[in-house]
Amino acid sequence: MHRIRVRVHAPVRSAVAVALFASLAAACSANPAPPTADAGTAGKDGDRPVTVTVTPTGRQAAAGEPVKVTAADGRLTSVTVTDAKGRELAGKVAADGRSWISERKAVPGTAYAVTAATRTRGGTAGTSRASFATAPAAKVNKVDWRPGAGATVGIAQPISLVFDNPVENRAEVEKQLKIITSNGTGGSWGWMRDWSGKDRVDWRPEKYWKPGTKVTLDARLNGTDSGDGGWFVRDYTTTFTIGVQQIVKVDLDSHQLTLLRDGRTVRRIPVSGGTPGGDKRSWRGTAVLMAKEGTINMNSETVGLGDAYDKMVDYSMRLTWSGMYAHAAPWNARWFGNANRSSGCIGMSNADAAWFYSQVRAGDPFEITGKDTKGVVAPANGFGQWNLSWADWQRRSALR
């Protein structure tokens, strides 16, 4: 074996010593890498560590925005964002590996942990961790919705959401509301002020539902700012089915109620509607059966009619928030089929009411006609939106 000796002249030795000293000094430096950098894996051959940046940051970060993770001097291979309960914010790394954005927004009053797997340009793998917390909501907005999960409803049943607190950011909220149907039925949301005075949004198709349609509401509201300091902090979902095609025709001029099923007459029932010429008249137009309430106390004072009546009423079927029902009214027996002498409801005999009550379901439309009525059922008075044209209903959407 040949040995090769290299003689280093003094100036060169001095340069080598200086370089060696500088190298050792750098290796012992106390200057740390940024908190989100891949400081532990500087890589080989001078490969630079990946610098990871997470937004939002801090302990009182603003909620309502997606979480964003970016990488410099390398790329992201995966990102995991979880809250204190282990629930994960899903997301996807961009094709170039330089960014990741969560599919959902950060929720108020929540602490998040971020773990990013990285790879330097030279191929060295590493891990970066960060955390942040969002400021709590000034007030939480909740939702009451219809119909309930698993229900089978009539062909006129809308999806109806009533909010605890005002909704100023209507367009942003509406974007989070998804309707999925088994047959591709289209429809539109419409905003209104509920009878209770609260903000409300309903969804209905252009025409009555097709029987057998499966419907799912997927309200992805968690982390959405409703405005005026209110936030949604959970999602809502409900699934229901459209039952058989039933339409109730009520002719107040002939004092007859007709139940149609799949276009065929099932039965005609003599009735008595609201007394003409005053506040006791019935509404006309399309009302939707809101609920079957059984035996209830009806008090005229609750609908602004003084002390006209206060009695227990059987087979009560609510049609409006303003107090119009279909129900048994044996005290009005002599008027059934002959004249309108009720206080605004659609009354019938006990026997007919018992049978009819067993046949109908929430969501069945009552198409009411008559010359002497109070007017057409308003959209927020129960489910009166079917009295609007399709174009007028679409104009109530915050996204149009």
mmCIF file of C-alpha atoms in Angstrom, residues 168-350:
data_model
loop_
_atom_site.group_PDB
_atom_site.id
_atom_site.type_symbol
_atom_site.label_atom_id
_atom_site.label_comp_id
_atom_site.label_asym_id
_atom_site.label_seq_id
_atom_site.Cartn_x
_atom_site.Cartn_y
_atom_site.Cartn_z
ATOM 1 C CA GLU A 168 -77.162 37.901 10.550
ATOM 2 C CA ASN A 169 -74.774 35.889 8.378
ATOM 3 C CA ARG A 170 -77.581 34.142 6.521
ATOM 4 C CA ALA A 171 -75.630 33.375 3.360
ATOM 5 C CA GLU A 172 -72.756 31.828 5.329
ATOM 6 C CA VAL A 173 -75.165 29.716 7.364
ATOM 7 C CA GLU A 174 -77.131 28.618 4.295
ATOM 8 C CA LYS A 175 -73.906 27.413 2.633
ATOM 9 C CA GLN A 176 -73.510 24.852 5.423
ATOM 10 C CA LEU A 177 -76.991 23.341 4.938
ATOM 11 C CA LYS A 178 -76.976 20.334 2.618
ATOM 12 C CA ILE A 179 -80.025 18.349 1.479
ATOM 13 C CA ILE A 180 -79.486 14.843 0.098
ATOM 14 C CA THR A 181 -82.391 12.985 -1.528
ATOM 15 C CA SER A 182 -82.682 9.456 -2.860
ATOM 16 C CA ASN A 183 -83.985 10.608 -6.242
ATOM 17 C CA GLY A 184 -82.212 13.906 -6.865
ATOM 18 C CA THR A 185 -85.121 16.131 -5.866
ATOM 19 C CA GLY A 186 -84.107 19.783 -6.049
ATOM 20 C CA GLY A 187 -85.376 22.608 -3.895
ATOM 21 C CA SER A 188 -84.516 25.894 -2.246
ATOM 22 C CA TRP A 189 -84.084 27.450 1.191
ATOM 23 C CA GLY A 190 -86.237 30.384 2.225
ATOM 24 C CA TRP A 191 -85.696 32.716 5.195
ATOM 25 C CA MET A 192 -88.486 34.150 7.343
ATOM 26 C CA ARG A 193 -89.379 35.300 10.823
ATOM 27 C CA ASP A 194 -90.997 32.412 12.676
ATOM 28 C CA TRP A 195 -94.333 32.827 14.470
ATOM 29 C CA SER A 196 -92.295 32.808 17.692
ATOM 30 C CA GLY A 197 -90.361 35.852 16.484
ATOM 31 C CA LYS A 198 -87.138 33.913 15.906
ATOM 32 C CA ASP A 199 -85.171 33.587 12.678
ATOM 33 C CA ARG A 200 -86.117 30.555 10.631
ATOM 34 C CA VAL A 201 -85.126 28.928 7.342
ATOM 35 C CA ASP A 202 -87.144 26.247 5.515
ATOM 36 C CA TRP A 203 -86.352 24.054 2.510
ATOM 37 C CA ARG A 204 -89.029 22.837 0.118
ATOM 38 C CA PRO A 205 -89.010 21.318 -3.372
ATOM 39 C CA GLU A 206 -90.663 23.116 -6.286
ATOM 40 C CA LYS A 207 -93.597 20.707 -6.191
ATOM 41 C CA TYR A 208 -94.838 18.226 -3.610
ATOM 42 C CA TRP A 209 -92.398 15.418 -2.771
ATOM 43 C CA LYS A 210 -92.604 12.109 -4.604
ATOM 44 C CA PRO A 211 -93.767 9.276 -2.295
ATOM 45 C CA GLY A 212 -90.945 7.086 -1.047
ATOM 46 C CA THR A 213 -88.257 9.772 -1.267
ATOM 47 C CA LYS A 214 -85.532 9.425 1.357
ATOM 48 C CA VAL A 215 -84.314 12.785 2.611
ATOM 49 C CA THR A 216 -81.288 13.717 4.737
ATOM 50 C CA LEU A 217 -80.477 17.111 6.197
ATOM 51 C CA ASP A 218 -76.740 17.557 6.831
ATOM 52 C CA ALA A 219 -76.347 20.888 8.635
ATOM 53 C CA ARG A 220 -72.574 21.326 8.998
ATOM 54 C CA LEU A 221 -72.851 24.360 11.241
ATOM 55 C CA ASN A 222 -70.119 23.601 13.766
ATOM 56 C CA GLY A 223 -67.729 26.576 13.799
ATOM 57 C CA THR A 224 -70.018 28.871 11.782
ATOM 58 C CA ASP A 225 -70.444 32.476 12.862
ATOM 59 C CA SER A 226 -74.157 33.364 12.850
ATOM 60 C CA GLY A 227 -73.447 37.041 13.570
ATOM 61 C CA ASP A 228 -74.128 39.316 16.538
ATOM 62 C CA GLY A 229 -71.667 37.334 18.663
ATOM 63 C CA GLY A 230 -73.405 34.003 18.103
ATOM 64 C CA TRP A 231 -71.683 30.786 17.043
ATOM 65 C CA PHE A 232 -72.775 27.272 16.219
ATOM 66 C CA VAL A 233 -70.775 24.659 18.123
ATOM 67 C CA ARG A 234 -72.278 21.450 16.748
ATOM 68 C CA ASP A 235 -73.672 19.904 13.582
ATOM 69 C CA TYR A 236 -77.256 18.786 13.065
ATOM 70 C CA THR A 237 -78.630 15.957 10.964
ATOM 71 C CA THR A 238 -81.975 14.299 10.407
ATOM 72 C CA THR A 239 -83.221 11.673 7.971
ATOM 73 C CA PHE A 240 -86.853 11.080 7.066
ATOM 74 C CA THR A 241 -89.042 9.427 4.431
ATOM 75 C CA ILE A 242 -91.941 10.713 2.346
ATOM 76 C CA GLY A 243 -95.057 8.569 2.756
ATOM 77 C CA VAL A 244 -97.966 7.938 0.423
ATOM 78 C CA GLN A 245 -99.426 10.756 -1.646
ATOM 79 C CA GLN A 246 -102.303 12.211 0.339
ATOM 80 C CA ILE A 247 -104.018 15.547 -0.309
ATOM 81 C CA VAL A 248 -106.876 16.906 1.771
ATOM 82 C CA LYS A 249 -109.275 19.140 -0.170
ATOM 83 C CA VAL A 250 -111.440 21.412 1.964
ATOM 84 C CA ASP A 251 -114.243 23.323 0.217
ATOM 85 C CA LEU A 252 -115.642 25.829 2.711
ATOM 86 C CA ASP A 253 -118.366 26.882 0.272
ATOM 87 C CA SER A 254 -119.795 23.360 -0.044
ATOM 88 C CA HIS A 255 -118.715 22.462 3.533
ATOM 89 C CA GLN A 256 -117.011 19.260 2.433
ATOM 90 C CA LEU A 257 -113.623 17.721 3.182
ATOM 91 C CA THR A 258 -112.231 15.139 0.729
ATOM 92 C CA LEU A 259 -109.282 12.854 1.377
ATOM 93 C CA LEU A 260 -107.431 11.929 -1.820
ATOM 94 C CA ARG A 261 -104.850 9.143 -1.859
ATOM 95 C CA ASP A 262 -102.755 8.623 -4.973
ATOM 96 C CA GLY A 263 -105.255 10.800 -6.823
ATOM 97 C CA ARG A 264 -108.305 8.760 -5.803
ATOM 98 C CA THR A 265 -111.064 9.803 -3.445
ATOM 99 C CA VAL A 266 -110.926 7.805 -0.218
ATOM 100 C CA ARG A 267 -113.738 9.539 1.644
ATOM 101 C CA ARG A 268 -115.798 12.735 1.792
ATOM 102 C CA ILE A 269 -116.654 14.218 5.164
ATOM 103 C CA PRO A 270 -119.194 16.982 5.905
ATOM 104 C CA VAL A 271 -117.565 19.798 7.875
ATOM 105 C CA SER A 272 -118.186 23.256 9.240
ATOM 106 C CA GLY A 273 -115.533 25.959 8.815
ATOM 107 C CA GLY A 274 -115.032 29.397 10.325
ATOM 108 C CA THR A 275 -118.011 31.720 10.691
ATOM 109 C CA PRO A 276 -118.139 34.281 7.833
ATOM 110 C CA GLY A 277 -117.918 38.019 8.240
ATOM 111 C CA GLY A 278 -115.474 38.463 11.122
ATOM 112 C CA ASP A 279 -112.454 37.259 13.075
ATOM 113 C CA LYS A 280 -113.800 33.699 13.250
ATOM 114 C CA ARG A 281 -113.269 32.998 9.567
ATOM 115 C CA SER A 282 -110.905 30.229 8.422
ATOM 116 C CA TRP A 283 -107.748 30.650 6.389
ATOM 117 C CA ARG A 284 -107.613 29.565 2.746
ATOM 118 C CA GLY A 285 -104.757 28.335 0.569
ATOM 119 C CA THR A 286 -102.467 25.429 1.386
ATOM 120 C CA ALA A 287 -101.893 24.604 5.033
ATOM 121 C CA VAL A 288 -99.747 21.653 6.051
ATOM 122 C CA LEU A 289 -100.664 19.309 8.883
ATOM 123 C CA MET A 290 -98.068 20.250 11.492
ATOM 124 C CA ALA A 291 -98.880 17.692 14.176
ATOM 125 C CA LYS A 292 -101.599 15.398 15.483
ATOM 126 C CA GLU A 293 -102.099 16.612 19.059
ATOM 127 C CA GLY A 294 -104.945 14.371 20.253
ATOM 128 C CA THR A 295 -107.127 15.770 23.032
ATOM 129 C CA ILE A 296 -106.164 19.316 23.973
ATOM 130 C CA ASN A 297 -107.622 22.326 25.726
ATOM 131 C CA MET A 298 -108.713 25.061 23.335
ATOM 132 C CA ASN A 299 -109.099 28.506 24.866
ATOM 133 C CA SER A 300 -110.359 31.388 22.735
ATOM 134 C CA GLU A 301 -108.272 33.908 24.663
ATOM 135 C CA THR A 302 -105.079 32.404 23.209
ATOM 136 C CA VAL A 303 -106.185 33.357 19.676
ATOM 137 C CA GLY A 304 -107.611 36.771 20.483
ATOM 138 C CA LEU A 305 -111.290 35.808 20.596
ATOM 139 C CA GLY A 306 -112.023 36.730 24.201
ATOM 140 C CA ASP A 307 -114.030 34.220 26.234
ATOM 141 C CA ALA A 308 -115.898 32.648 23.317
ATOM 142 C CA TYR A 309 -114.886 29.122 24.325
ATOM 143 C CA ASP A 310 -112.767 27.060 26.703
ATOM 144 C CA LYS A 311 -113.133 23.316 26.169
ATOM 145 C CA MET A 312 -111.361 20.011 25.733
ATOM 146 C CA VAL A 313 -111.283 19.005 22.080
ATOM 147 C CA ASP A 314 -110.659 15.502 20.680
ATOM 148 C CA TYR A 315 -108.716 14.437 17.575
ATOM 149 C CA SER A 316 -106.986 17.797 17.221
ATOM 150 C CA MET A 317 -104.827 18.247 14.106
ATOM 151 C CA ARG A 318 -102.843 21.508 14.013
ATOM 152 C CA LEU A 319 -102.721 23.401 10.705
ATOM 153 C CA THR A 320 -101.324 26.815 11.702
ATOM 154 C CA TRP A 321 -99.526 28.502 14.594
ATOM 155 C CA SER A 322 -102.393 30.985 14.761
ATOM 156 C CA GLY A 323 -104.729 28.257 16.005
ATOM 157 C CA MET A 324 -106.510 26.727 13.008
ATOM 158 C CA TYR A 325 -107.113 23.000 13.549
ATOM 159 C CA ALA A 326 -109.138 20.203 12.062
ATOM 160 C CA HIS A 327 -110.877 18.402 14.952
ATOM 161 C CA ALA A 328 -113.994 16.790 16.353
ATOM 162 C CA ALA A 329 -116.719 19.371 17.075
ATOM 163 C CA PRO A 330 -119.893 17.487 18.143
ATOM 164 C CA TRP A 331 -121.425 20.722 19.499
ATOM 165 C CA ASN A 332 -121.621 21.969 15.883
ATOM 166 C CA ALA A 333 -123.311 18.814 14.531
ATOM 167 C CA ARG A 334 -126.272 20.568 12.891
ATOM 168 C CA TRP A 335 -123.941 22.693 10.734
ATOM 169 C CA PHE A 336 -121.805 19.890 9.240
ATOM 170 C CA GLY A 337 -122.233 20.015 5.472
ATOM 171 C CA ASN A 338 -124.624 22.980 5.774
ATOM 172 C CA ALA A 339 -122.904 26.143 7.062
ATOM 173 C CA ASN A 340 -119.683 27.530 8.503
ATOM 174 C CA ARG A 341 -120.248 28.187 12.195
ATOM 175 C CA SER A 342 -116.923 27.397 13.893
ATOM 176 C CA SER A 343 -114.443 29.829 15.447
ATOM 177 C CA GLY A 344 -112.004 29.335 12.568
ATOM 178 C CA CYS A 345 -111.300 25.595 12.685
ATOM 179 C CA ILE A 346 -112.547 22.778 10.461
ATOM 180 C CA GLY A 347 -114.955 20.782 12.596
ATOM 181 C CA MET A 348 -116.503 17.358 12.000
ATOM 182 C CA SER A 349 -118.304 14.626 13.898
ATOM 183 C CA ASN A 350 -116.557 12.452 16.465
#
